Amino acid sequence: MHVAVLGAGTMGHGIAQVSAMAGHDVRMRDIDEEIVDDGLASIEANLEGGIERGKVTEDEAEAAMARLDGTTSLEEAVTGADLVVEAVPEDMEIKHDTVTEVESHVGRDTVIASNTSSLSLTEIASALDHPERSVGLHFFNPVHIMGLVEIVVPEQASGGTVERAHEFVEGIDKTPVEVTDSPGFASSRLGVALGVEAMRMVEEGVASPADIDAAMELGYNHPMGPIELGDVVGLDVRLDILEYLREELGERFKPPQVLKRKVRAGKLGKKSGEGFYVWEDGEIVGTSGDWGDE
């Protein structure tokens, strides 16, 4: 298939990578050439790491890179696409504008998917003239390692669209989990609930971020602790999701003050160099403050 991925950031370039590795021709688009180049470089680095670990052969890596193109033109990216996956910022207005523009450049049979982790797919689909083509494909970070994709079914989706979503997910060697369109879906709702309680524990001085994360990694076999995961996802993203879930589902999703303080201070996690942890070159090198006390 021809797959278009809109967004070359952490999630976008990951989706582009796994699609290309599965044999699809992929065009990855972002609004700035430097972001596109950085996304392609990240894919190449991931593939090189896979070669070093024996997970990917050199031929497979070269073939995947050959199937990838980058562009800043949305029209160029989506024209002729069988599947478009938008991975733009978690803002409903931006997503509405994006899918509306996509629909003006694609055929009737093109599936338009959204990688949102919490926003209503039914509301996103409402911006389309043909909302039956819309579906949610919620990937997990890092995309090239995590085996799950949550297929979120909006009210308007046709059975054929959902079936094609399952075929695509299985074709890229991921496991699909199908959920109805509800606030936070299944994974985000549960994951955010764990993350917000972990932040409250830090705020209350129960344990350090590192000890809380170690407890979940070693005691529950989580690949990454909830505090570190918040830093990786972005604390601003976590705050937005919590505010949305609080509005939809109630006070149990009220954001803790420690999270609000960090976002106000620009300490957004890995992408800003500091969140609950201090980051350098993508690695944790320390803990911010005294258990989050700034």
Coordinates of C-alpha atoms in Angstrom, one line a residue, residues 12-294:
G12 CA 5.0 9.9 13.3
H13 CA 8.4 8.7 12.4
G14 CA 7.8 5.5 14.4
I15 CA 4.6 4.8 12.4
A16 CA 6.4 5.6 9.2
Q17 CA 9.2 3.2 10.1
V18 CA 7.1 0.1 10.9
S19 CA 5.0 0.7 7.8
A20 CA 8.0 0.8 5.6
M21 CA 9.5 -2.2 7.3
A22 CA 6.3 -4.1 6.5
G23 CA 6.7 -3.4 2.8
H24 CA 4.5 -0.3 2.3
D25 CA 5.6 2.8 0.4
V26 CA 5.5 5.6 2.9
R27 CA 5.5 9.4 2.6
M28 CA 6.1 11.2 5.9
R29 CA 5.1 14.8 6.1
D30 CA 5.7 17.6 8.5
I31 CA 5.5 21.4 8.3
D32 CA 9.2 22.0 8.5
E33 CA 12.0 20.5 6.5
E34 CA 14.3 20.2 9.5
I35 CA 11.6 18.2 11.4
V36 CA 11.2 15.9 8.4
D37 CA 15.0 15.4 8.2
D38 CA 15.2 14.7 11.9
G39 CA 12.4 12.1 11.6
L40 CA 14.2 10.3 8.8
A41 CA 17.5 10.4 10.8
S42 CA 15.7 8.9 13.8
I43 CA 14.3 6.1 11.7
E44 CA 17.8 5.4 10.3
A45 CA 19.3 5.4 13.8
N46 CA 16.5 3.0 15.0
L47 CA 17.3 0.6 12.1
E48 CA 21.0 0.7 12.8
G49 CA 20.3 -0.1 16.4
G50 CA 18.2 -3.0 15.2
I51 CA 21.1 -4.3 13.1
E52 CA 23.4 -4.1 16.1
R53 CA 21.0 -6.1 18.2
G54 CA 20.4 -8.7 15.5
K55 CA 16.8 -7.8 15.1
V56 CA 17.1 -6.3 11.6
T57 CA 19.4 -7.3 8.7
E58 CA 21.3 -4.7 6.7
D59 CA 19.2 -5.6 3.6
E60 CA 16.0 -5.1 5.5
A61 CA 17.1 -1.7 6.8
E62 CA 18.2 -0.5 3.4
A63 CA 14.9 -1.7 1.8
A64 CA 12.9 0.1 4.5
M65 CA 14.8 3.4 4.0
A66 CA 14.3 3.0 0.2
R67 CA 10.5 2.9 0.7
L68 CA 10.5 6.2 2.7
D69 CA 10.1 9.7 1.4
G70 CA 9.8 12.9 3.4
T71 CA 8.0 16.1 2.4
T72 CA 6.6 19.3 3.8
S73 CA 3.6 19.2 1.3
L74 CA 0.5 17.6 2.6
E75 CA -0.9 17.2 -0.9
E76 CA 2.2 15.4 -2.1
A77 CA 2.1 13.1 0.9
V78 CA -1.5 12.0 0.7
T79 CA -2.2 12.0 -3.1
G80 CA -2.8 8.4 -4.1
A81 CA -2.6 7.1 -0.5
D82 CA -4.6 4.0 0.5
L83 CA -4.2 4.9 4.2
V84 CA -3.4 8.3 5.8
V85 CA -2.4 8.3 9.5
E86 CA -2.3 11.7 11.1
A87 CA 0.0 12.1 14.1
V88 CA -0.4 15.9 14.5
P89 CA -0.6 17.6 17.9
E90 CA -3.4 16.6 20.3
D91 CA -5.6 19.6 19.5
M92 CA -9.1 19.1 18.1
E93 CA -9.0 22.2 15.9
I94 CA -5.6 21.1 14.4
K95 CA -7.0 17.6 13.8
H96 CA -10.2 18.9 12.2
D97 CA -8.2 21.1 9.9
T98 CA -5.8 18.3 9.0
V99 CA -8.4 15.6 8.2
T100 CA -10.5 18.1 6.2
E101 CA -7.5 19.1 4.1
V102 CA -6.6 15.4 3.6
E103 CA -10.0 14.5 2.4
S104 CA -9.8 17.2 -0.3
H105 CA -6.8 15.4 -1.9
V106 CA -7.7 11.7 -1.6
G107 CA -10.1 9.2 -3.2
R108 CA -13.3 7.9 -1.7
D109 CA -11.6 4.6 -0.7
T110 CA -8.8 6.1 1.3
V111 CA -8.9 5.4 5.0
I112 CA -8.2 8.4 7.2
A113 CA -6.8 7.3 10.6
S114 CA -5.9 9.3 13.7
N115 CA -3.2 8.4 16.2
T116 CA -4.8 10.4 19.1
S117 CA -4.3 8.9 22.5
S118 CA -7.4 10.4 24.0
L119 CA -9.5 12.7 21.8
S120 CA -12.9 11.7 20.5
L121 CA -12.6 9.9 17.2
T122 CA -16.3 10.5 16.6
E123 CA -15.7 14.2 16.9
I124 CA -12.6 14.1 14.6
A125 CA -14.6 12.1 12.0
S126 CA -17.4 14.7 12.1
A127 CA -15.2 17.1 10.2
L128 CA -15.2 14.7 7.2
D129 CA -17.7 14.6 4.3
H130 CA -17.4 10.8 4.4
P131 CA -16.8 10.1 8.1
E132 CA -17.4 6.3 7.5
R133 CA -13.7 6.2 6.3
S134 CA -12.4 7.4 9.7
V135 CA -10.8 5.2 12.4
G136 CA -8.4 5.5 15.3
L137 CA -5.0 3.8 15.2
H138 CA -3.4 4.4 18.6
F139 CA 0.2 3.4 18.5
F140 CA 2.5 3.2 21.5
N141 CA 5.9 4.6 22.1
P142 CA 8.4 3.5 21.0
V143 CA 6.4 2.4 18.0
H144 CA 9.1 0.1 16.5
I145 CA 9.3 -1.9 19.8
M146 CA 5.8 -1.9 21.3
G147 CA 3.5 -4.6 19.9
L148 CA 0.1 -3.1 20.6
V149 CA -2.1 -0.9 18.4
E150 CA -5.5 0.2 19.8
I151 CA -8.1 0.4 17.0
V152 CA -10.7 3.0 18.1
V153 CA -14.0 2.8 16.4
P154 CA -15.9 6.1 16.0
E155 CA -19.7 6.1 15.7
Q156 CA -19.6 6.7 12.0
A157 CA -17.0 4.1 10.9
S158 CA -18.1 1.5 8.4
G159 CA -17.4 -2.2 8.9
G160 CA -15.1 -2.1 5.9
T161 CA -13.0 0.6 7.4
V162 CA -12.6 -1.3 10.7
E163 CA -11.7 -4.5 8.8
R164 CA -9.0 -2.6 6.8
A165 CA -7.6 -1.2 10.0
H166 CA -7.3 -4.7 11.4
E167 CA -5.6 -5.9 8.2
F168 CA -3.1 -3.1 8.3
V169 CA -2.2 -3.5 12.0
E170 CA -1.7 -7.3 11.6
G171 CA 0.3 -6.7 8.4
I172 CA 2.8 -4.5 10.3
D173 CA 3.3 -7.3 12.8
K174 CA 1.3 -5.6 15.6
T175 CA -1.5 -6.9 17.8
P176 CA -4.8 -5.0 17.4
V177 CA -7.1 -4.3 20.3
E178 CA -10.5 -2.9 19.3
V179 CA -12.3 -0.5 21.5
T180 CA -15.3 1.8 21.2
D181 CA -14.8 5.5 21.1
S182 CA -15.0 6.6 24.7
P183 CA -12.8 9.1 26.8
G184 CA -9.3 7.8 27.1
F185 CA -10.2 4.6 25.2
A186 CA -8.9 1.6 27.2
S187 CA -5.1 2.0 27.3
S188 CA -4.8 5.8 27.9
R189 CA -7.5 5.8 30.6
L190 CA -5.8 3.0 32.5
G191 CA -2.3 4.3 31.8
V192 CA -3.0 7.9 32.8
A193 CA -4.7 6.7 36.0
L194 CA -1.5 4.9 37.0
G195 CA 0.6 7.8 36.0
V196 CA -1.4 10.4 37.9
E197 CA -1.3 8.3 41.1
A198 CA 2.4 7.9 40.8
M199 CA 2.8 11.7 40.5
R200 CA 0.6 12.1 43.6
M201 CA 2.9 9.7 45.4
V202 CA 5.9 11.8 44.4
E203 CA 4.1 14.9 45.5
E204 CA 3.3 13.4 48.9
G205 CA 6.9 12.2 49.4
V206 CA 6.0 8.5 49.4
A207 CA 9.0 7.6 47.3
S208 CA 11.3 9.0 44.7
P209 CA 10.4 8.9 41.0
A210 CA 13.2 6.3 40.5
D211 CA 11.9 4.0 43.2
I212 CA 8.3 4.3 42.1
D213 CA 9.4 3.4 38.5
A214 CA 11.6 0.5 39.7
A215 CA 8.7 -0.9 41.7
M216 CA 6.5 -1.1 38.6
E217 CA 9.3 -2.3 36.3
L218 CA 10.5 -5.0 38.6
G219 CA 7.4 -5.8 40.6
Y220 CA 4.9 -5.7 37.7
N221 CA 7.2 -6.3 34.7
H222 CA 6.4 -2.9 33.1
P223 CA 8.9 -2.0 30.5
M224 CA 9.0 1.6 31.8
G225 CA 7.8 3.1 35.0
P226 CA 4.9 5.5 35.1
I227 CA 7.0 8.6 36.0
E228 CA 9.6 8.0 33.3
L229 CA 6.8 7.3 30.8
G230 CA 5.2 10.7 31.6
D231 CA 8.5 12.4 30.9
V232 CA 8.9 10.5 27.6
V233 CA 5.3 11.2 26.4
G234 CA 5.6 14.9 27.5
L235 CA 4.2 16.3 30.7
D236 CA 2.3 18.9 28.8
V237 CA 0.6 16.1 26.9
R238 CA -0.1 14.3 30.1
L239 CA -1.7 17.5 31.6
D240 CA -3.9 18.0 28.5
I241 CA -5.1 14.5 28.6
L242 CA -5.9 14.7 32.4
E243 CA -7.8 17.9 31.9
Y244 CA -9.9 16.3 29.2
L245 CA -10.6 13.1 31.2
R246 CA -11.4 15.2 34.2
E247 CA -14.0 17.1 32.2
E248 CA -15.4 13.9 30.7
L249 CA -15.1 11.4 33.6
G250 CA -14.8 13.4 36.8
E251 CA -12.5 14.5 39.6
R252 CA -10.5 11.3 39.9
F253 CA -8.5 12.5 36.9
K254 CA -7.7 15.9 38.5
P255 CA -4.1 16.8 37.6
P256 CA -1.8 17.0 40.6
Q257 CA -0.2 20.4 41.5
V258 CA 3.3 19.0 40.9
L259 CA 2.4 18.3 37.3
K260 CA 1.0 21.8 36.8
R261 CA 4.1 23.4 38.3
K262 CA 6.4 21.5 36.0
V263 CA 4.5 22.4 32.9
R264 CA 4.3 26.1 33.9
A265 CA 8.1 26.0 34.4
G266 CA 8.6 24.5 31.0
K267 CA 9.9 21.3 32.5
L268 CA 8.1 19.1 30.0
G269 CA 10.2 15.9 30.2
K270 CA 12.6 14.3 27.8
K271 CA 11.9 16.8 25.0
S272 CA 12.8 19.8 27.1
G273 CA 15.7 18.2 29.0
E274 CA 13.9 18.1 32.3
G275 CA 10.7 16.9 33.8
F276 CA 10.6 14.6 36.8
Y277 CA 14.0 13.5 35.6
V278 CA 16.9 15.4 34.0
W279 CA 17.7 14.2 30.5
E280 CA 20.8 14.5 28.3
D281 CA 21.0 13.1 24.7
G282 CA 17.8 11.1 25.3
E283 CA 19.0 9.4 28.5
I284 CA 18.2 10.0 32.2
V285 CA 21.1 11.6 34.1
G286 CA 19.4 12.6 37.3
T287 CA 16.2 13.5 39.1
S288 CA 14.7 17.0 39.0
G289 CA 14.6 18.7 42.4
D290 CA 14.0 16.8 45.6
W291 CA 11.4 14.2 44.6
G292 CA 9.7 16.8 42.5
D293 CA 9.8 19.6 45.1
E294 CA 10.7 22.7 43.2

